[in-house]
Short mmCIF file of C-alpha atoms in Angstrom, two decimals:
data_model
loop_
_atom_site.label_atom_id
_atom_site.label_comp_id
_atom_site.label_asym_id
_atom_site.label_seq_id
_atom_site.Cartn_x
_atom_site.Cartn_y
_atom_site.Cartn_z
CA MET A 1 -30.04 -4.22 3.42
CA GLU A 2 -29.43 -7.82 2.43
CA LYS A 3 -26.86 -6.55 -0.12
CA TYR A 4 -25.16 -4.52 2.78
CA ILE A 5 -24.87 -7.41 5.08
CA ASN A 6 -23.69 -9.94 2.26
CA ASN A 7 -20.97 -7.45 1.27
CA TYR A 8 -19.54 -7.31 4.71
CA VAL A 9 -19.83 -11.08 5.04
CA ILE A 10 -17.64 -11.45 1.98
CA VAL A 11 -15.13 -9.05 3.59
CA THR A 12 -14.96 -11.10 6.70
CA ILE A 13 -14.63 -14.29 4.69
CA PHE A 14 -11.52 -12.85 3.01
CA ILE A 15 -10.03 -11.54 6.20
CA LEU A 16 -10.63 -15.05 7.77
CA LEU A 17 -9.20 -16.77 4.64
CA GLY A 18 -6.20 -14.40 5.09
CA ILE A 19 -5.68 -15.52 8.63
CA LEU A 20 -6.26 -19.20 7.75
CA LEU A 21 -3.64 -19.43 5.23
CA PRO A 22 -0.59 -18.67 7.33
CA VAL A 23 -2.13 -20.67 10.20
CA VAL A 24 -2.54 -23.86 7.88
CA ALA A 25 0.77 -23.29 5.91
CA LEU A 26 2.75 -22.85 9.08
CA THR A 27 1.09 -25.84 10.87
CA VAL A 28 1.66 -28.18 7.88
CA GLY A 29 5.17 -26.78 7.56
CA ARG A 30 5.81 -27.78 11.12
CA LEU A 31 5.13 -31.34 10.32
CA LEU A 32 7.30 -31.34 7.30
CA ARG A 33 10.35 -29.39 8.22
CA PRO A 34 13.27 -30.71 10.37
CA ASN A 35 13.93 -29.25 13.85
CA LYS A 36 17.41 -29.50 15.11
CA PRO A 37 18.20 -26.17 16.89
CA THR A 38 21.80 -25.68 18.06
CA GLU A 39 23.01 -22.68 19.84
CA GLU A 40 24.94 -21.25 16.82
CA LYS A 41 21.81 -21.38 14.75
CA LYS A 42 19.98 -19.41 17.26
CA THR A 43 22.38 -16.48 17.49
CA THR A 44 21.50 -13.17 15.90
CA TYR A 45 22.98 -12.69 12.48
CA GLU A 46 25.52 -10.10 12.13
CA SER A 47 27.43 -11.03 8.97
CA GLY A 48 29.20 -13.81 10.59
CA ASN A 49 30.71 -11.95 13.43
CA GLU A 50 29.75 -12.53 17.15
CA PRO A 51 26.91 -10.02 17.64
CA VAL A 52 27.78 -7.00 19.61
CA GLY A 53 25.29 -5.73 22.01
CA ASP A 54 21.56 -5.64 21.76
CA GLY A 55 19.51 -5.21 18.43
CA GLN A 56 16.86 -3.04 19.79
CA ILE A 57 18.87 0.12 19.92
CA ARG A 58 17.79 3.68 19.87
CA PHE A 59 17.09 4.79 16.45
CA ASN A 60 17.29 8.15 14.87
CA VAL A 61 14.54 10.68 16.06
CA ARG A 62 13.99 11.69 12.34
CA TYR A 63 11.73 8.63 12.00
CA TYR A 64 9.43 9.98 14.60
CA LEU A 65 9.22 13.27 12.78
CA PHE A 66 8.20 11.40 9.67
CA ALA A 67 5.59 9.66 11.51
CA LEU A 68 4.11 12.93 12.85
CA MET A 69 4.00 14.28 9.42
CA PHE A 70 2.31 11.11 8.26
CA VAL A 71 -0.37 11.43 11.12
CA ILE A 72 -1.16 15.08 10.08
CA PHE A 73 -1.49 14.45 6.34
CA ASP A 74 -3.49 11.16 7.00
CA ILE A 75 -5.95 13.08 8.96
CA GLU A 76 -6.05 15.30 6.00
CA THR A 77 -7.00 12.52 3.62
CA VAL A 78 -9.67 11.41 6.13
CA PHE A 79 -11.30 14.77 5.61
CA LEU A 80 -10.51 14.87 1.77
CA TYR A 81 -12.35 11.64 0.96
CA PRO A 82 -15.95 12.34 2.15
CA TRP A 83 -15.39 15.90 0.58
CA ALA A 84 -14.42 14.48 -2.68
CA VAL A 85 -17.34 12.06 -2.83
CA ALA A 86 -19.84 14.83 -2.17
CA TYR A 87 -18.06 17.52 -4.06
CA LYS A 88 -20.20 17.50 -7.28
CA GLN A 89 -23.36 18.21 -5.09
CA LEU A 90 -22.04 21.02 -3.03
CA GLY A 91 -21.35 24.66 -4.02
CA LEU A 92 -18.27 26.82 -4.53
CA PHE A 93 -18.29 27.42 -0.65
CA ILE A 94 -17.00 23.83 -0.03
CA LEU A 95 -14.12 24.39 -2.42
CA VAL A 96 -12.89 27.55 -0.57
CA GLU A 97 -13.44 25.75 2.75
CA MET A 98 -10.96 22.97 1.67
CA ALA A 99 -8.62 25.44 0.16
CA ILE A 100 -8.31 27.08 3.58
CA PHE A 101 -7.76 23.66 5.30
CA VAL A 102 -5.24 22.35 2.78
CA GLY A 103 -3.48 25.71 2.66
CA LEU A 104 -2.98 25.61 6.48
CA LEU A 105 -1.52 22.08 6.20
CA LEU A 106 0.72 23.17 3.39
CA ILE A 107 1.96 26.01 5.45
CA GLY A 108 2.88 23.26 8.01
CA LEU A 109 4.67 21.38 5.34
CA ILE A 110 6.69 24.32 4.17
CA TYR A 111 7.66 25.06 7.86
CA ALA A 112 8.96 21.53 8.12
CA TRP A 113 10.79 21.93 4.76
CA LYS A 114 12.50 24.96 6.02
CA LYS A 115 13.22 23.36 9.46
CA LYS A 116 15.16 20.72 7.27
CA VAL A 117 12.94 17.93 8.74
CA LEU A 118 12.61 16.40 5.21
CA LYS A 119 16.39 16.50 4.76
CA TRP A 120 18.05 13.14 5.39
CA ASN A 121 21.73 13.44 6.48
CA SER A 122 22.61 10.12 8.09
CA ILE A 123 21.34 6.66 8.51
CA MET B 1 -21.83 -12.73 -7.73
CA GLY B 2 -24.50 -10.21 -8.12
CA SER B 3 -27.50 -12.37 -7.75
CA TRP B 4 -26.27 -13.97 -4.48
CA LEU B 5 -25.59 -10.60 -3.08
CA ASP B 6 -29.28 -9.59 -3.16
CA GLU B 7 -30.62 -12.64 -1.45
CA THR B 8 -31.08 -13.16 2.30
CA LEU B 9 -28.07 -14.45 3.99
CA THR B 10 -28.25 -18.18 4.74
CA TRP B 11 -25.61 -20.71 5.64
CA GLY B 12 -25.72 -22.07 2.12
CA ASN B 13 -24.94 -18.51 0.71
CA THR B 14 -22.23 -17.93 3.32
CA LEU B 15 -20.74 -21.29 2.01
CA ILE B 16 -20.86 -20.20 -1.50
CA PHE B 17 -19.14 -16.90 -0.64
CA ALA B 18 -16.48 -18.85 1.08
CA LEU B 19 -15.94 -21.11 -1.93
CA TRP B 20 -15.61 -18.11 -4.26
CA GLY B 21 -13.05 -16.75 -1.77
CA ILE B 22 -11.10 -20.03 -1.80
CA ILE B 23 -11.06 -20.00 -5.61
CA LEU B 24 -9.73 -16.53 -5.62
CA LEU B 25 -7.17 -17.49 -3.05
CA VAL B 26 -5.95 -20.33 -5.25
CA LEU B 27 -5.97 -18.15 -8.25
CA VAL B 28 -3.91 -15.43 -6.45
CA LEU B 29 -1.41 -18.13 -5.22
CA GLY B 30 -1.11 -19.34 -8.87
CA PHE B 31 -0.54 -15.81 -9.95
CA VAL B 32 2.23 -15.30 -7.45
CA THR B 33 3.82 -18.61 -8.38
CA TYR B 34 4.06 -17.58 -12.13
CA ALA B 35 4.58 -13.78 -11.43
CA ILE B 36 7.87 -14.70 -9.83
CA TYR B 37 8.62 -17.10 -12.75
CA PHE B 38 7.93 -14.43 -15.35
CA GLU B 39 9.79 -11.93 -13.32
CA ARG B 40 12.87 -13.98 -13.44
CA LYS B 41 12.34 -14.93 -17.03
CA VAL B 42 11.63 -11.55 -18.24
CA ILE B 43 14.54 -10.02 -16.34
CA GLY B 44 16.72 -12.73 -17.73
CA TRP B 45 15.71 -11.89 -21.27
CA MET B 46 16.26 -8.15 -20.80
CA GLN B 47 19.77 -8.95 -19.31
CA LEU B 48 20.38 -11.34 -22.35
CA ARG B 49 20.34 -14.47 -19.91
CA ILE B 50 17.98 -17.43 -20.31
CA GLY B 51 16.49 -17.28 -16.84
CA PRO B 52 15.15 -20.28 -15.01
CA ASN B 53 15.19 -23.37 -17.49
CA ARG B 54 15.95 -26.40 -15.49
CA VAL B 55 13.09 -27.54 -13.31
CA GLY B 56 10.09 -28.81 -15.58
CA PRO B 57 9.55 -27.82 -19.20
CA LEU B 58 10.95 -24.34 -19.80
CA GLY B 59 11.59 -24.10 -16.02
CA LEU B 60 7.89 -23.68 -15.38
CA LEU B 61 8.20 -25.58 -12.13
CA GLN B 62 10.97 -23.44 -10.67
CA THR B 63 8.75 -21.44 -8.28
CA VAL B 64 6.96 -24.56 -7.17
CA ALA B 65 10.44 -26.17 -6.35
CA ASP B 66 11.44 -22.94 -4.48
CA ILE B 67 8.09 -22.98 -2.39
CA THR B 68 8.51 -26.63 -1.54
CA LYS B 69 12.25 -25.85 -0.38
CA LEU B 70 10.95 -23.12 1.68
CA LEU B 71 8.16 -25.31 3.29
CA ILE B 72 10.57 -28.16 4.15
CA LYS B 73 13.33 -25.77 5.38
CA GLU B 74 14.18 -25.73 9.14
CA ASP B 75 12.63 -22.64 10.75
CA THR B 76 15.03 -20.92 13.18
CA ILE B 77 14.12 -18.31 15.45
CA PRO B 78 16.92 -16.36 17.13
CA ARG B 79 17.26 -16.67 20.91
CA LYS B 80 17.17 -12.98 21.46
CA ALA B 81 14.26 -12.45 19.27
CA ASP B 82 10.80 -11.52 20.76
CA ARG B 83 9.06 -14.85 19.89
CA VAL B 84 5.47 -13.93 19.90
CA LEU B 85 5.88 -10.73 17.86
CA PHE B 86 8.33 -12.74 15.43
CA ILE B 87 5.79 -15.40 14.79
CA LEU B 88 2.92 -12.76 14.36
CA ALA B 89 4.67 -10.38 12.07
CA PRO B 90 4.62 -12.49 8.74
CA ALA B 91 0.85 -13.44 9.17
CA LEU B 92 -0.02 -10.00 10.09
CA ALA B 93 1.65 -8.72 6.88
CA TYR B 94 -0.31 -11.19 4.76
CA VAL B 95 -3.81 -10.85 6.09
CA PRO B 96 -4.50 -7.15 4.84
CA ALA B 97 -2.89 -8.12 1.53
CA PHE B 98 -5.51 -10.73 0.80
CA GLY B 99 -8.19 -8.81 2.62
CA VAL B 100 -7.93 -5.91 0.12
CA LEU B 101 -8.78 -8.28 -2.68
CA ALA B 102 -12.25 -8.51 -1.53
CA VAL B 103 -13.30 -5.10 -2.91
CA ILE B 104 -11.73 -5.37 -6.37
CA PRO B 105 -14.15 -5.84 -9.25
CA TYR B 106 -13.00 -7.60 -12.36
CA THR B 107 -16.08 -6.93 -14.70
CA ASN B 108 -19.41 -5.31 -14.18
CA GLU B 109 -20.80 -8.79 -13.22
CA LEU B 110 -17.74 -10.61 -11.64
CA TYR B 111 -16.91 -8.95 -8.35
CA PHE B 112 -16.76 -9.88 -4.75
CA ALA B 113 -17.76 -7.25 -2.16
CA ASP B 114 -19.47 -4.36 -3.62
CA ILE B 115 -19.11 -1.85 -0.80
CA ASN B 116 -19.47 1.77 -1.00
CA VAL B 117 -16.34 2.66 0.75
CA GLY B 118 -14.24 0.22 -1.41
CA LEU B 119 -11.44 2.54 -2.01
CA LEU B 120 -11.21 3.60 1.59
CA TYR B 121 -11.15 -0.03 2.73
CA TYR B 122 -8.44 -0.68 0.31
CA VAL B 123 -6.28 2.25 1.57
CA ALA B 124 -7.04 1.60 5.22
CA LEU B 125 -6.29 -2.13 5.17
CA SER B 126 -3.12 -1.81 3.16
CA GLY B 127 -1.76 0.50 5.74
CA ILE B 128 -1.62 -2.38 8.33
CA THR B 129 1.28 -4.08 6.47
CA THR B 130 3.53 -1.37 7.52
CA ILE B 131 2.93 -2.20 11.04
CA ALA B 132 3.80 -5.79 10.32
CA ILE B 133 7.15 -4.94 8.72
CA VAL B 134 8.07 -2.63 11.79
CA LEU B 135 7.11 -5.44 13.99
CA GLY B 136 9.21 -8.01 12.10
CA GLY B 137 12.29 -5.67 12.12
CA TRP B 138 11.80 -4.99 15.95
CA ALA B 139 11.02 -8.50 16.95
CA SER B 140 14.14 -9.85 15.06
CA ASN B 141 16.40 -7.91 17.55
CA ASN B 142 18.77 -7.58 14.85
CA LYS B 143 20.57 -4.27 13.97
CA TYR B 144 20.08 -4.93 10.13
CA ALA B 145 16.53 -5.89 10.57
CA LEU B 146 15.62 -2.94 12.90
CA LEU B 147 17.18 -0.43 10.38
CA GLY B 148 15.42 -2.09 7.41
CA GLY B 149 12.16 -2.18 9.25
CA MET B 150 12.49 1.45 10.30
CA ARG B 151 13.42 2.47 6.72
CA SER B 152 10.57 0.57 5.27
CA ALA B 153 8.22 2.30 7.73
CA ALA B 154 9.50 5.74 6.89
CA GLN B 155 9.31 4.92 3.19
CA MET B 156 5.88 3.41 3.20
CA ILE B 157 4.37 6.01 5.37
CA SER B 158 5.74 8.79 3.33
CA TYR B 159 4.29 7.34 0.11
CA GLU B 160 1.17 6.39 1.39
CA VAL B 161 0.24 10.16 1.80
CA PRO B 162 0.62 11.00 -1.93
CA LEU B 163 -0.87 7.69 -2.94
CA VAL B 164 -4.15 8.18 -1.09
CA ILE B 165 -4.31 11.95 -2.11
CA SER B 166 -3.60 11.01 -5.74
CA VAL B 167 -6.82 8.97 -6.04
CA VAL B 168 -8.93 11.88 -4.61
CA GLY B 169 -9.21 13.42 -8.09
CA VAL B 170 -10.61 10.11 -9.38
CA ILE B 171 -13.22 9.94 -6.50
CA MET B 172 -14.27 13.72 -7.26
CA VAL B 173 -14.78 12.89 -11.06
CA SER B 174 -16.74 9.58 -10.29
CA GLY B 175 -18.36 11.06 -7.13
CA THR B 176 -18.23 7.60 -5.31
CA MET B 177 -15.57 5.38 -3.65
CA ASN B 178 -17.31 2.21 -4.89
CA LEU B 179 -14.69 0.59 -7.26
CA ARG B 180 -17.30 -1.01 -9.37
CA SER B 181 -18.98 2.20 -10.20
CA ILE B 182 -15.65 4.00 -10.75
CA GLY B 183 -14.76 1.25 -13.22
CA GLU B 184 -18.30 1.43 -14.82
CA GLN B 185 -18.27 5.22 -15.35
CA GLN B 186 -15.26 5.32 -17.60
CA GLY B 187 -16.19 5.35 -21.22
CA ASP B 188 -15.53 2.76 -24.05
CA TRP B 189 -12.93 4.91 -25.77
CA PHE B 190 -9.49 5.19 -24.16
CA TRP B 191 -9.41 8.85 -23.73
CA GLN B 192 -12.54 8.63 -21.52
CA TRP B 193 -10.43 6.55 -18.99
CA ASN B 194 -9.39 8.47 -16.00
CA PHE B 195 -5.73 8.26 -16.72
CA LEU B 196 -5.74 11.11 -19.26
CA PRO B 197 -8.04 13.64 -17.46
CA GLN B 198 -6.16 12.67 -14.26
CA ILE B 199 -2.74 12.47 -15.73
CA ILE B 200 -0.94 14.08 -12.77
CA GLY B 201 -2.86 11.87 -10.28
CA PHE B 202 -2.00 8.93 -12.38
CA VAL B 203 1.78 9.55 -12.49
CA VAL B 204 1.81 10.30 -8.85
CA PHE B 205 -0.27 7.16 -8.13
CA ILE B 206 2.11 4.89 -10.23
CA ILE B 207 5.26 6.26 -8.45
CA ALA B 208 3.86 6.06 -5.06
CA ALA B 209 2.44 2.62 -5.68
CA VAL B 210 5.79 1.20 -6.81
CA SER B 211 7.36 2.68 -3.65
CA GLU B 212 4.54 1.25 -1.55
CA LEU B 213 5.34 -2.12 -3.07
CA ASN B 214 8.99 -1.66 -2.04
CA ARG B 215 9.97 -2.56 -5.55
CA THR B 216 12.89 -1.12 -7.73
CA PRO B 217 13.80 1.81 -7.93
CA PHE B 218 12.46 2.03 -4.42
CA ASP B 219 13.41 -1.11 -2.89
CA LEU B 220 15.72 0.39 -0.20
CA PRO B 221 14.23 -1.51 2.84
CA GLU B 222 15.72 -4.74 1.18
CA ALA B 223 18.83 -3.03 -0.26
CA GLU B 224 21.07 -6.32 -0.21
CA SER B 225 24.26 -4.26 -0.66
CA GLU B 226 23.75 -2.15 2.38
CA LEU B 227 21.31 -3.72 4.84
CA VAL B 228 21.94 -7.38 3.96
CA ALA B 229 18.23 -8.06 3.45
CA GLY B 230 16.33 -5.49 5.47
CA TYR B 231 13.64 -6.32 7.96
CA HIS B 232 13.51 -10.03 7.12
CA VAL B 233 17.13 -10.89 7.56
CA GLU B 234 16.31 -13.31 10.67
CA TYR B 235 13.27 -14.86 8.86
CA SER B 236 13.75 -18.37 7.24
CA GLY B 237 11.68 -20.96 5.68
CA PHE B 238 7.86 -20.38 5.46
CA ARG B 239 7.79 -17.25 7.47
CA PHE B 240 10.13 -15.67 5.02
CA ALA B 241 7.87 -17.05 2.17
CA PHE B 242 4.93 -15.10 3.81
CA PHE B 243 6.72 -11.73 3.43
CA MET B 244 7.55 -12.52 -0.17
CA LEU B 245 3.85 -13.70 -0.68
CA THR B 246 2.56 -10.46 0.81
CA GLU B 247 4.73 -8.42 -1.70
CA TYR B 248 3.50 -10.28 -4.70
CA VAL B 249 -0.10 -10.27 -3.51
CA TYR B 250 0.29 -6.41 -3.29
CA VAL B 251 1.74 -6.55 -6.86
CA TYR B 252 -1.69 -8.13 -7.78
CA ALA B 253 -3.79 -5.94 -5.72
CA ILE B 254 -2.16 -2.64 -7.10
CA ALA B 255 -2.23 -3.91 -10.71
CA ALA B 256 -5.85 -4.46 -10.32
CA LEU B 257 -6.55 -1.34 -8.70
CA THR B 258 -4.60 0.86 -11.21
CA THR B 259 -6.52 -1.02 -13.84
CA VAL B 260 -10.02 -0.24 -12.33
CA LEU B 261 -9.22 3.35 -11.16
CA PHE B 262 -7.19 4.70 -14.05
CA LEU B 263 -7.22 2.41 -17.12
CA GLY B 264 -10.94 1.84 -17.64
CA GLY B 265 -11.32 -1.38 -15.93
CA TRP B 266 -13.02 -3.81 -18.28
CA HIS B 267 -13.72 -1.29 -20.91
CA ALA B 268 -12.37 -1.93 -24.47
CA PRO B 269 -9.99 0.78 -25.48
CA LEU B 270 -11.71 1.54 -28.67
CA ALA B 271 -15.62 1.39 -28.70
CA PHE B 272 -15.95 -1.02 -31.75
CA LEU B 273 -13.73 -3.53 -30.01
CA ASP B 274 -16.30 -4.19 -27.24
CA PHE B 275 -17.14 -7.47 -28.71
CA VAL B 276 -14.25 -8.89 -26.83
CA PRO B 277 -15.49 -9.86 -23.24
CA GLY B 278 -14.72 -7.41 -20.50
CA ILE B 279 -12.69 -9.62 -18.55
CA ILE B 280 -10.18 -10.05 -21.40
CA TRP B 281 -9.62 -6.38 -21.46
CA PHE B 282 -9.22 -6.44 -17.70
CA LEU B 283 -6.56 -9.15 -17.73
CA LEU B 284 -4.60 -7.50 -20.70
CA LYS B 285 -4.30 -4.17 -18.83
CA PHE B 286 -3.57 -6.08 -15.56
CA ALA B 287 -0.87 -8.17 -17.27
CA PHE B 288 0.53 -4.93 -18.77
CA ILE B 289 0.92 -3.20 -15.44
CA VAL B 290 2.59 -6.38 -13.81
CA PHE B 291 4.94 -6.53 -16.80
CA PHE B 292 5.66 -2.77 -16.31
CA LEU B 293 6.65 -3.40 -12.82
CA PHE B 294 9.20 -6.13 -13.89
CA TRP B 295 10.43 -3.86 -16.76
CA LEU B 296 11.00 -1.27 -14.29
CA ARG B 297 13.13 -3.42 -12.04
CA ALA B 298 15.40 -4.51 -15.04
CA THR B 299 15.81 -0.84 -16.06
CA MET B 300 16.08 1.32 -13.18
CA PRO B 301 18.98 1.75 -10.52
CA ARG B 302 18.30 2.03 -6.79
CA ILE B 303 17.38 5.56 -5.68
CA ARG B 304 19.35 7.07 -2.80
CA ILE B 305 17.45 7.23 0.66
CA ASP B 306 17.73 10.93 1.01
CA GLN B 307 16.55 11.35 -2.70
CA LEU B 308 13.60 8.95 -1.84
CA MET B 309 12.23 10.74 1.10
CA GLY B 310 12.75 14.15 -0.49
CA MET B 311 10.82 13.05 -3.56
CA GLY B 312 7.87 11.85 -1.50
CA TRP B 313 7.31 14.91 0.52
CA LYS B 314 8.67 17.65 -1.75
CA VAL B 315 7.54 16.59 -5.08
CA LEU B 316 4.87 14.07 -4.96
CA LEU B 317 2.83 15.37 -2.10
CA PRO B 318 2.50 18.97 -3.49
CA LEU B 319 1.70 17.45 -6.96
CA ALA B 320 -0.92 15.28 -5.49
CA ILE B 321 -2.67 18.22 -3.78
CA LEU B 322 -2.27 20.30 -6.74
CA ASN B 323 -4.09 17.69 -8.70
CA VAL B 324 -7.01 17.68 -6.32
CA PHE B 325 -7.49 21.41 -6.73
CA ILE B 326 -7.07 21.47 -10.49
CA THR B 327 -9.80 18.69 -10.64
CA ALA B 328 -11.91 20.81 -8.22
CA VAL B 329 -11.57 23.96 -10.14
CA TYR B 330 -12.42 22.06 -13.47
CA LEU B 331 -15.55 20.31 -12.01
CA GLU B 332 -16.62 23.81 -10.56
CA LEU B 333 -16.20 25.49 -14.05
CA PHE B 334 -17.21 23.02 -16.60
CA ILE B 335 -19.26 20.37 -14.95
CA LYS B 336 -21.29 21.86 -12.07
CA GLY B 337 -23.83 24.54 -12.49
#
C-alpha cells in the first residue's frame, strides 16, 4: 500500500515539476527580456504582406474524419491493453472474442478506405 | 529508489522524491542541450561540414548561447492572437513530456515511479501534447500556424494508433504493463530481447515513434518550405523554446522507452558481458537510438502528406493488428496449455 501511494506521489511530483519549469523560466525571462511593443510587431505574420482576413478560418472536413477514426481505434486500444495483460491466464475463448471485435473494426477501416476517407487530395 | 518506495510516506521522503525529480530534470535539460549540439555536429559531419565550432571549445557552448539568446529575446504576442491559449500552449506541451519520464526505469534498482500501468500512463499522457499543438496553432490566429497545427494533429493521431497497438504484443509476451518488469523479463542474450520475437511490432513502433516525434522524414508540421514553420510561427523567445524543448524531451522519452520495451533495457547483449553495469548498457542503447534519429534526419527526404497519412492507416495499422494476432496465436500454441 505504501508503495502504491509513494509511486503516485512521484508521478505528482513529476507533473508539478513539469508545470513549475515553464512558470519559473517564463517569469525569469520576463525580468531579463526587453519589452518594446509596437503596432508592427504585433501584426500577424504572413510572409511580409499585410495579413488578409482572419487566421481562424474553416478548415477541411477531412481532419474531422481522421479525428473520428482516431477515437474509434483508440477505444479499441483501451480494450486491447487489459486483454493483452491478462491474455496468458485466459483461454482460447478470449482470442476468438477479440478476433471478432477487431474484425468488426477492420471492416470499418476497409469501409473508410473504400469511401476514400484515407485519400488526401488537397491541403 | 526501491527502499524509499516501501517506506511510509513522510514529508522527508516527499522531499527526497522531489530532489530526485529535480536531479532528473537537470539531467534531461543537460541531455537536451547536448542532444541539439550533437545533432548539429553529426549532421554537419554527415554533410561534410564542420558543424558548430565557434562558441566555446569545439563549439560545446553553442546551444547554451542559443538558449540564453532565446531567454533574453523580446516576446511578442500578435494582437489578434488569443492571449490565454497562446500563453498556455507551450506549457501544456511541455508538462506531459516531462510527466512521462516518471515511469521510465533505468536499471532494476534505479527507477522513479514503479506503477503497474506504466505503459498506459506513458501513452495516455503523451497524447496530451497533441492538444497543445492544435491549441498553439489555433490561438496564433495565423493561417500557416493553423494549417501546421491541424496537420500536426492529424499526423499525431494517425500515428498514435499504430504506436499504441504495436506495443500490445510486448504486453502480451510480458503479461504486464509495468515497464520495470518488462525490462527485467528480457534475457541476457540479445535474441531474448523483444525486438526479434516482436520484429513487426518493433518496426511499426520505430516508424510510428519517429512520426510522433515530428522528425524527418515525417516533419511535415514544420515543413519550412511550405508552411513557414508550422504551428509555432508566431511564437518567439522562450515560448518557442518550450516547443523545441518538448520535442527533445520526447526524443529522450522515446529513446528510453524503446530501450526498455524492445532492446532489453539494462541487459547485456551477450550473457558473459554482464560484468559491465546495467546502466552502461542502458545508456549505450539509448545513445544509439538517439544517434539513429539524427542519422535518419541526415539521410531521408521529407515524405509527402498524402503518402504520410496513407502509410499510417493503410500499412502500419493493419501490420500492428496483425502483429497482435500473430503473437496471440503463438502464445496460444506454444506457451499456454
